[in-house]
mmCIF file of C-alpha atoms in Angstrom:
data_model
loop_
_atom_site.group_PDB
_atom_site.id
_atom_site.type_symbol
_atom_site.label_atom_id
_atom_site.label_comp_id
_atom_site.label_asym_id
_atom_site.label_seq_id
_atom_site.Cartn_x
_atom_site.Cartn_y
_atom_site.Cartn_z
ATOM 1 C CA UNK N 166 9.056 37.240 87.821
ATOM 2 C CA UNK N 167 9.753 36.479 84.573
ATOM 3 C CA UNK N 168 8.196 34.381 82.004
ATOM 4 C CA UNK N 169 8.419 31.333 79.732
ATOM 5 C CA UNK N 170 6.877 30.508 77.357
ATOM 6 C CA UNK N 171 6.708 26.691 75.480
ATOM 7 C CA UNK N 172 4.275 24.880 73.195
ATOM 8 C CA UNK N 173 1.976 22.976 75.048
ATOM 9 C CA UNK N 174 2.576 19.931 73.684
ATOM 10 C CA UNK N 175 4.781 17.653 71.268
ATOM 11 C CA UNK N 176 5.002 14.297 70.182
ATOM 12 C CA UNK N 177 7.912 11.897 69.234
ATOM 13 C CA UNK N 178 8.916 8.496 68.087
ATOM 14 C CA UNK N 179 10.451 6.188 70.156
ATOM 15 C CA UNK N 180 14.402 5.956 69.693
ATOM 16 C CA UNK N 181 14.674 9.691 68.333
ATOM 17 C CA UNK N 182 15.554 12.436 69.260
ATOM 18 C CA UNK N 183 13.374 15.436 70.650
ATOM 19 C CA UNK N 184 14.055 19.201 70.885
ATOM 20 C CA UNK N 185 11.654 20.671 73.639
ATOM 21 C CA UNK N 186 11.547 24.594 72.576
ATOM 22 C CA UNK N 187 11.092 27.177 75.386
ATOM 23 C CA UNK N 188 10.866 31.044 75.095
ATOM 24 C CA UNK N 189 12.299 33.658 78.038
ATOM 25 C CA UNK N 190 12.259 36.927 75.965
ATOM 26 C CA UNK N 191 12.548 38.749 80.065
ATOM 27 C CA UNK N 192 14.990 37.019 81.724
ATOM 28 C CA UNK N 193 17.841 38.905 83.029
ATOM 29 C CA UNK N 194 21.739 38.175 83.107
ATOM 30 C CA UNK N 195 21.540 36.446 86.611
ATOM 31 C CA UNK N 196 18.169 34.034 85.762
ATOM 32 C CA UNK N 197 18.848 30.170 86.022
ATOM 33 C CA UNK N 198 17.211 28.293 82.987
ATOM 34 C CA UNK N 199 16.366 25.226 84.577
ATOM 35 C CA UNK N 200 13.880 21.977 82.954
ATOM 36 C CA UNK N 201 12.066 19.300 85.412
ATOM 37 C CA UNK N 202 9.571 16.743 84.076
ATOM 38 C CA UNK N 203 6.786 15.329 85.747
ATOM 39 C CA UNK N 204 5.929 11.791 85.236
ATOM 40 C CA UNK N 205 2.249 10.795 85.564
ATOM 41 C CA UNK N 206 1.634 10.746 89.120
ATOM 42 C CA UNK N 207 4.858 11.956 90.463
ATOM 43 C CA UNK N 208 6.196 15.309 91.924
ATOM 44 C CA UNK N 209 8.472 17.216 89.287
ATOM 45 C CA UNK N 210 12.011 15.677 88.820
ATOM 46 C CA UNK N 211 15.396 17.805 87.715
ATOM 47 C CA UNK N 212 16.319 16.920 84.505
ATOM 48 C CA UNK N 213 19.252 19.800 83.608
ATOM 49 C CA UNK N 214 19.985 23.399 84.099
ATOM 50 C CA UNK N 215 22.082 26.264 82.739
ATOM 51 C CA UNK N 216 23.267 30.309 82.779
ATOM 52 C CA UNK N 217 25.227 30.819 79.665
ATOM 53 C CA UNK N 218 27.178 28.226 77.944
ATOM 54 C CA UNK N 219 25.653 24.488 76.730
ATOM 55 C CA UNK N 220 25.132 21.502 78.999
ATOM 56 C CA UNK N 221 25.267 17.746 78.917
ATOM 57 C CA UNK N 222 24.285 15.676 81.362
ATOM 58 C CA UNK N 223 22.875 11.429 81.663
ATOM 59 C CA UNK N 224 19.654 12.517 80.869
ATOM 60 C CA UNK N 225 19.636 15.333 78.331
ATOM 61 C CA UNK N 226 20.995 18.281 76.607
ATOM 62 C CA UNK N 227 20.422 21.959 76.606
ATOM 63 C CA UNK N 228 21.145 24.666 74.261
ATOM 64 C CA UNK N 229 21.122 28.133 75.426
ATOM 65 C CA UNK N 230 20.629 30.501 72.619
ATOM 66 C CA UNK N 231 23.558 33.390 72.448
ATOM 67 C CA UNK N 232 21.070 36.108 73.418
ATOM 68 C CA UNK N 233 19.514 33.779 76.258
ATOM 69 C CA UNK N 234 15.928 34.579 75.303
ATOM 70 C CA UNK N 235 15.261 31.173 74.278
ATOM 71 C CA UNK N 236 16.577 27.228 75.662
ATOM 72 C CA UNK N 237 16.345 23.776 73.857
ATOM 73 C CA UNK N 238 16.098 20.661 75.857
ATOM 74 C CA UNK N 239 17.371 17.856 73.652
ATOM 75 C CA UNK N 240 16.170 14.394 74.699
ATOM 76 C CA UNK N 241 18.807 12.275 72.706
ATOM 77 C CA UNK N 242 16.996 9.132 72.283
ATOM 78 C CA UNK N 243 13.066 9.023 73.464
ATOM 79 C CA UNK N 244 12.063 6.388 74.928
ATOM 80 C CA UNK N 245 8.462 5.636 76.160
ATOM 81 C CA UNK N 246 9.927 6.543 79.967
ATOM 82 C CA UNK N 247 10.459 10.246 78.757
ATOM 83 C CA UNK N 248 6.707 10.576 78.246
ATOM 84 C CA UNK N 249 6.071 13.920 81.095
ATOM 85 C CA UNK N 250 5.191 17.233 80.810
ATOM 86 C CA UNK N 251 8.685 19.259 80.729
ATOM 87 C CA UNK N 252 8.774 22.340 82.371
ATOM 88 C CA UNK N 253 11.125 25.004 81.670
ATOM 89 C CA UNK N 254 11.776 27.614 84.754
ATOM 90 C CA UNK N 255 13.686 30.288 85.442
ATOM 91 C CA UNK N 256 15.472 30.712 88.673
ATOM 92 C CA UNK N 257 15.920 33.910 90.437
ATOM 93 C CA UNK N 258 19.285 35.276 91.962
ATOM 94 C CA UNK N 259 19.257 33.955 95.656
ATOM 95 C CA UNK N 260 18.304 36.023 98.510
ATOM 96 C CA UNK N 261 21.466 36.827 100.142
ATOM 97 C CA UNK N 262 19.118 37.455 102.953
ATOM 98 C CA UNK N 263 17.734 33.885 103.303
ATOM 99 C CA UNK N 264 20.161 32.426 101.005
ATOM 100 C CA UNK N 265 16.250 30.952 98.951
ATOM 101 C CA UNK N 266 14.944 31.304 96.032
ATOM 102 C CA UNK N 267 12.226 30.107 94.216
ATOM 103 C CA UNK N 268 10.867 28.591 91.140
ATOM 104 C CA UNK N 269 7.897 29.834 89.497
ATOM 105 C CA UNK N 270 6.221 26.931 86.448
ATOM 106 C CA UNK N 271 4.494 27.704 83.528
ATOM 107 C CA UNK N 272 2.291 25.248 82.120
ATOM 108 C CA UNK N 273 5.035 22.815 80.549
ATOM 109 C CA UNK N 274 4.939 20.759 77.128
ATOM 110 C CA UNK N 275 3.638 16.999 77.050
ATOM 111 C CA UNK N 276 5.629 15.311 75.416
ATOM 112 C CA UNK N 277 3.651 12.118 74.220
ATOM 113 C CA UNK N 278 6.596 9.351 72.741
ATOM 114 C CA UNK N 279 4.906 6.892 70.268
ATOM 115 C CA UNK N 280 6.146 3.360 69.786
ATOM 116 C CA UNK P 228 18.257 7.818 100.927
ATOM 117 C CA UNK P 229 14.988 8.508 101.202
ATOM 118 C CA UNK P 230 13.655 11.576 99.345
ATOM 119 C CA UNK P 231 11.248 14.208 100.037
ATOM 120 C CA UNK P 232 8.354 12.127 102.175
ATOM 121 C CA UNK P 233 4.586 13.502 101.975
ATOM 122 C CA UNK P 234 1.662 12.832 103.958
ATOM 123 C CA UNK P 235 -1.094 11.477 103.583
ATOM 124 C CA UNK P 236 -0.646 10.855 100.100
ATOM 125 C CA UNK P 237 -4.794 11.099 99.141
ATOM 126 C CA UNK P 238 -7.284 12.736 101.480
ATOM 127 C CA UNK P 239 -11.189 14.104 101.312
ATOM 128 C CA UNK P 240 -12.335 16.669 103.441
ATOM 129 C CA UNK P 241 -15.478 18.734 103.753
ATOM 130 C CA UNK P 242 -15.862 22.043 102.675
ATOM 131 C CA UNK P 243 -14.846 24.433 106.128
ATOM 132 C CA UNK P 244 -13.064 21.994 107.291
ATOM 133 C CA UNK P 245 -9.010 22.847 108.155
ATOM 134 C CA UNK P 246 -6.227 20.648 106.679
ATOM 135 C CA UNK P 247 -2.650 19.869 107.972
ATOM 136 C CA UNK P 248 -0.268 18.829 105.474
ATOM 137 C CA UNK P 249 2.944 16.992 106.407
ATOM 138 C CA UNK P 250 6.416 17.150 104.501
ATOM 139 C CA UNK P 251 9.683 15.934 105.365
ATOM 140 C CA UNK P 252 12.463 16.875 103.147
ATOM 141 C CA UNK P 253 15.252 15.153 101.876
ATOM 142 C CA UNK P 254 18.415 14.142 104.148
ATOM 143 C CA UNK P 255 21.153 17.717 103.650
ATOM 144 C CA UNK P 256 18.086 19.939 102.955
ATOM 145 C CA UNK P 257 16.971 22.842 105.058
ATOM 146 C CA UNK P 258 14.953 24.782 103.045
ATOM 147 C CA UNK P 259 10.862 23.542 101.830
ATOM 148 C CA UNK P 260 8.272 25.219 99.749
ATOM 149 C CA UNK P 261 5.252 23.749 98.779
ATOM 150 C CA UNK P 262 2.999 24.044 95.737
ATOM 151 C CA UNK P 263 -0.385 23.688 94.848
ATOM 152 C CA UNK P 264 -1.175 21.861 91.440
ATOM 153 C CA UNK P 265 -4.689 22.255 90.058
ATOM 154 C CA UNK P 266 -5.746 19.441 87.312
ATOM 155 C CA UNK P 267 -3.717 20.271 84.241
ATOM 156 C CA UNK P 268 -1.629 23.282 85.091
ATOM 157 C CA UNK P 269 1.444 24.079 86.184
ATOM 158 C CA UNK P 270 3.015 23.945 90.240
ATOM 159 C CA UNK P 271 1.470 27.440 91.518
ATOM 160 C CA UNK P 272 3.943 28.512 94.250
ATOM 161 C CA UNK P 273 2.602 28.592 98.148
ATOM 162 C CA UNK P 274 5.750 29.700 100.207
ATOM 163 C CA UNK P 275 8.937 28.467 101.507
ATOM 164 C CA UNK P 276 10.639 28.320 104.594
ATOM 165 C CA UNK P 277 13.824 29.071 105.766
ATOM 166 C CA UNK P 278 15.296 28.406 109.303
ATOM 167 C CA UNK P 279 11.515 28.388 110.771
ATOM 168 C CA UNK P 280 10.261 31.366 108.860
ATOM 169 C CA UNK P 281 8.268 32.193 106.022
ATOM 170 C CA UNK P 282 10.485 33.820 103.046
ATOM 171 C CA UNK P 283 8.677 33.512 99.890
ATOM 172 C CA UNK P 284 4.824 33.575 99.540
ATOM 173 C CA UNK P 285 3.101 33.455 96.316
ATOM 174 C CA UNK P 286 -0.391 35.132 95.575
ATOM 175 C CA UNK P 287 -2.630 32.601 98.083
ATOM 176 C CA UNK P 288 -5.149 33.839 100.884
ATOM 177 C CA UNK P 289 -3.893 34.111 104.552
ATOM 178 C CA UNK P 290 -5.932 30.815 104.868
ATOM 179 C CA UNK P 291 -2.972 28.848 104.196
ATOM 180 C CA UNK P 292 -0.566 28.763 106.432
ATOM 181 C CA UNK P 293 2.697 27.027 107.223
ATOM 182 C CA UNK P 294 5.154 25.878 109.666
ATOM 183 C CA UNK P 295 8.980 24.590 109.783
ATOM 184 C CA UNK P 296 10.210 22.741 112.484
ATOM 185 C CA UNK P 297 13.798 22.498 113.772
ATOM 186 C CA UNK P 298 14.352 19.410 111.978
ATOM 187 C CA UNK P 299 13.565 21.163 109.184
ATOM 188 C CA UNK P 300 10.019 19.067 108.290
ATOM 189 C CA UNK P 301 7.456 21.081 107.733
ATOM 190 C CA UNK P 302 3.415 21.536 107.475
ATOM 191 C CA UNK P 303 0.950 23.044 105.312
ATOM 192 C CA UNK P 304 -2.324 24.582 107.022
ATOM 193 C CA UNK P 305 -5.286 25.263 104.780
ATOM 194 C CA UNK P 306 -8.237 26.364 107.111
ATOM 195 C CA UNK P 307 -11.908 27.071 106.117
ATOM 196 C CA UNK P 308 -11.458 24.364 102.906
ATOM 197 C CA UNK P 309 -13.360 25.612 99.338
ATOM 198 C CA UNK P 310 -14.104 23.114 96.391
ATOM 199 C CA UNK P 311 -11.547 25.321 94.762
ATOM 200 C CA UNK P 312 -8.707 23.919 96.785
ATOM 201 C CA UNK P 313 -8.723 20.838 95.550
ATOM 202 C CA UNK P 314 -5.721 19.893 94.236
ATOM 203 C CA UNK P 315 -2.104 17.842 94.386
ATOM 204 C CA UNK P 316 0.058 19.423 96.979
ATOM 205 C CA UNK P 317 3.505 19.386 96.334
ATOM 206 C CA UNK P 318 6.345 19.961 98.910
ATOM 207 C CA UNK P 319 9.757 20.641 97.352
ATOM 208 C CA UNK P 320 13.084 20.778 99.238
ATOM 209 C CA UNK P 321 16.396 22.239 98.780
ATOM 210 C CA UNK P 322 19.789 23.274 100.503
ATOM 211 C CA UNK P 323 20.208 26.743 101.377
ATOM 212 C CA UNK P 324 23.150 28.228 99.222
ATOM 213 C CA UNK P 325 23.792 25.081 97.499
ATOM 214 C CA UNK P 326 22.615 26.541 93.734
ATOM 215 C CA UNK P 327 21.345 23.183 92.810
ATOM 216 C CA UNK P 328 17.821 22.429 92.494
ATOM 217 C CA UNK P 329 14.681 21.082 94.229
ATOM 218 C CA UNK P 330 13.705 17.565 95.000
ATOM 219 C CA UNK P 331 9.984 17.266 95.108
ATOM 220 C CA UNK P 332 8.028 14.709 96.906
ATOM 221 C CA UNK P 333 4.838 12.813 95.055
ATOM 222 C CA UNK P 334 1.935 15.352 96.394
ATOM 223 C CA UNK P 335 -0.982 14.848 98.449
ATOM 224 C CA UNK P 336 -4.345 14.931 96.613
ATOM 225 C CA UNK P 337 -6.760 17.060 98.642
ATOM 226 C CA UNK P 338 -10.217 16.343 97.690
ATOM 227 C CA UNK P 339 -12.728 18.949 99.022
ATOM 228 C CA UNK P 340 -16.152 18.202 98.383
#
């Protein structure tokens, strides 16, 4: 399975923006990059996920380098919500077997969000 | 809609003891895999079933154990309970084939003392 790796933690100000680095020097051409947070108490939540190309969505950005061996999520706008540890995972093909797959985490970044 | 449902949410067992976990998954999704979460790491990956079979199993003893039902809910078996267990249990569903991503429930904390 391949690996990522990120810093294992960050810190922002509320109302700017934060770039959560990640590392995946391994993954291959068909690897997912996905990113879920976990709030404090909660299961893990989707934020945004990616192959190739750049993607936007309601909740964040992420860059894809050109080489794929490393992702940025971009939180636009922190807010004291966003405080989680991000994980960034990457996603197997799918079993044509099964039609599965599976996601293995690494130890994630907390981000802490000052006020 | 309700999301992915866990229970019981907190519960303390005795060392030896066996432990059923219960998971239903979200309304659309057929496929669940569950995830043990020690304090301060990472979601370690169990297994996952598929149409009432075990596909995927990470690197855990044959003491856990699993089951999917035909409504696709599903139950995590841990038999013969060590302090080491201890830990949030996290069941995550999905739709087979779908390509989008999981939708975790809130965990059960398993206390073994």
């Amino acid at each position: 399975d391949a690996k990522t790796t990120q810093p294992n933690s960050m810190e922002s100000n509320e109302e700017e923006p934060v770039h959560l680095p990640c590392n995946h020097s391994t993954i291959s051409g068909t690897d997912y990059i996905h990113w879920y947070r976990q709030l404090p108490s909660q299961g893990p939540e989707y934020v945004i996920h990616g192959l190739t190309s750049n993607v936007n969505n309601r909740m964040a950005s992420l860059a894809i380098a050109e080489d794929r061996k490393s992702s940025t999520l971009i939180l636009h706008r922190a807010t004291l919500r966003d405080a989680a540890v991000y994980y960034c995972i990457l996603r197997g093909p799918m079993f044509t077997t099964s039609g599965t797959y599976k996601y293995i985490f690494g130890t994630g970044t907390r981000l802490k969000v000052l006020a | 809609d309700a999301g992915v449902t866990q229970s019981p949410t907190h519960l303390i067992k005795t060392r030896g003891q066996q432990v059923t976990l219960r998971c239903s998954p979200k309304s659309g999704h057929d496929t669940v895999s569950w995830y043990q979460q020690a304090l301060g790491q990472g979601p370690q990956f169990i297994f996952q079933y598929y149409e009432e079979e075990e596909r995927q199993r990470g690197n855990f003893p044959d003491r856990f154990s699993g089951h999917q039902f035909p409504n696709y809910s599903s139950e995590l078996n841990v038999n013969a309970l060590l302090l080491g267990d201890s830990a949030l249990y996290l069941c995550a569903s999905s739709r087979s084939g779908g390509g989008g991503g999981y939708t975790f429930g809130s965990g059960t904390r398993l206390t073994v003392v």
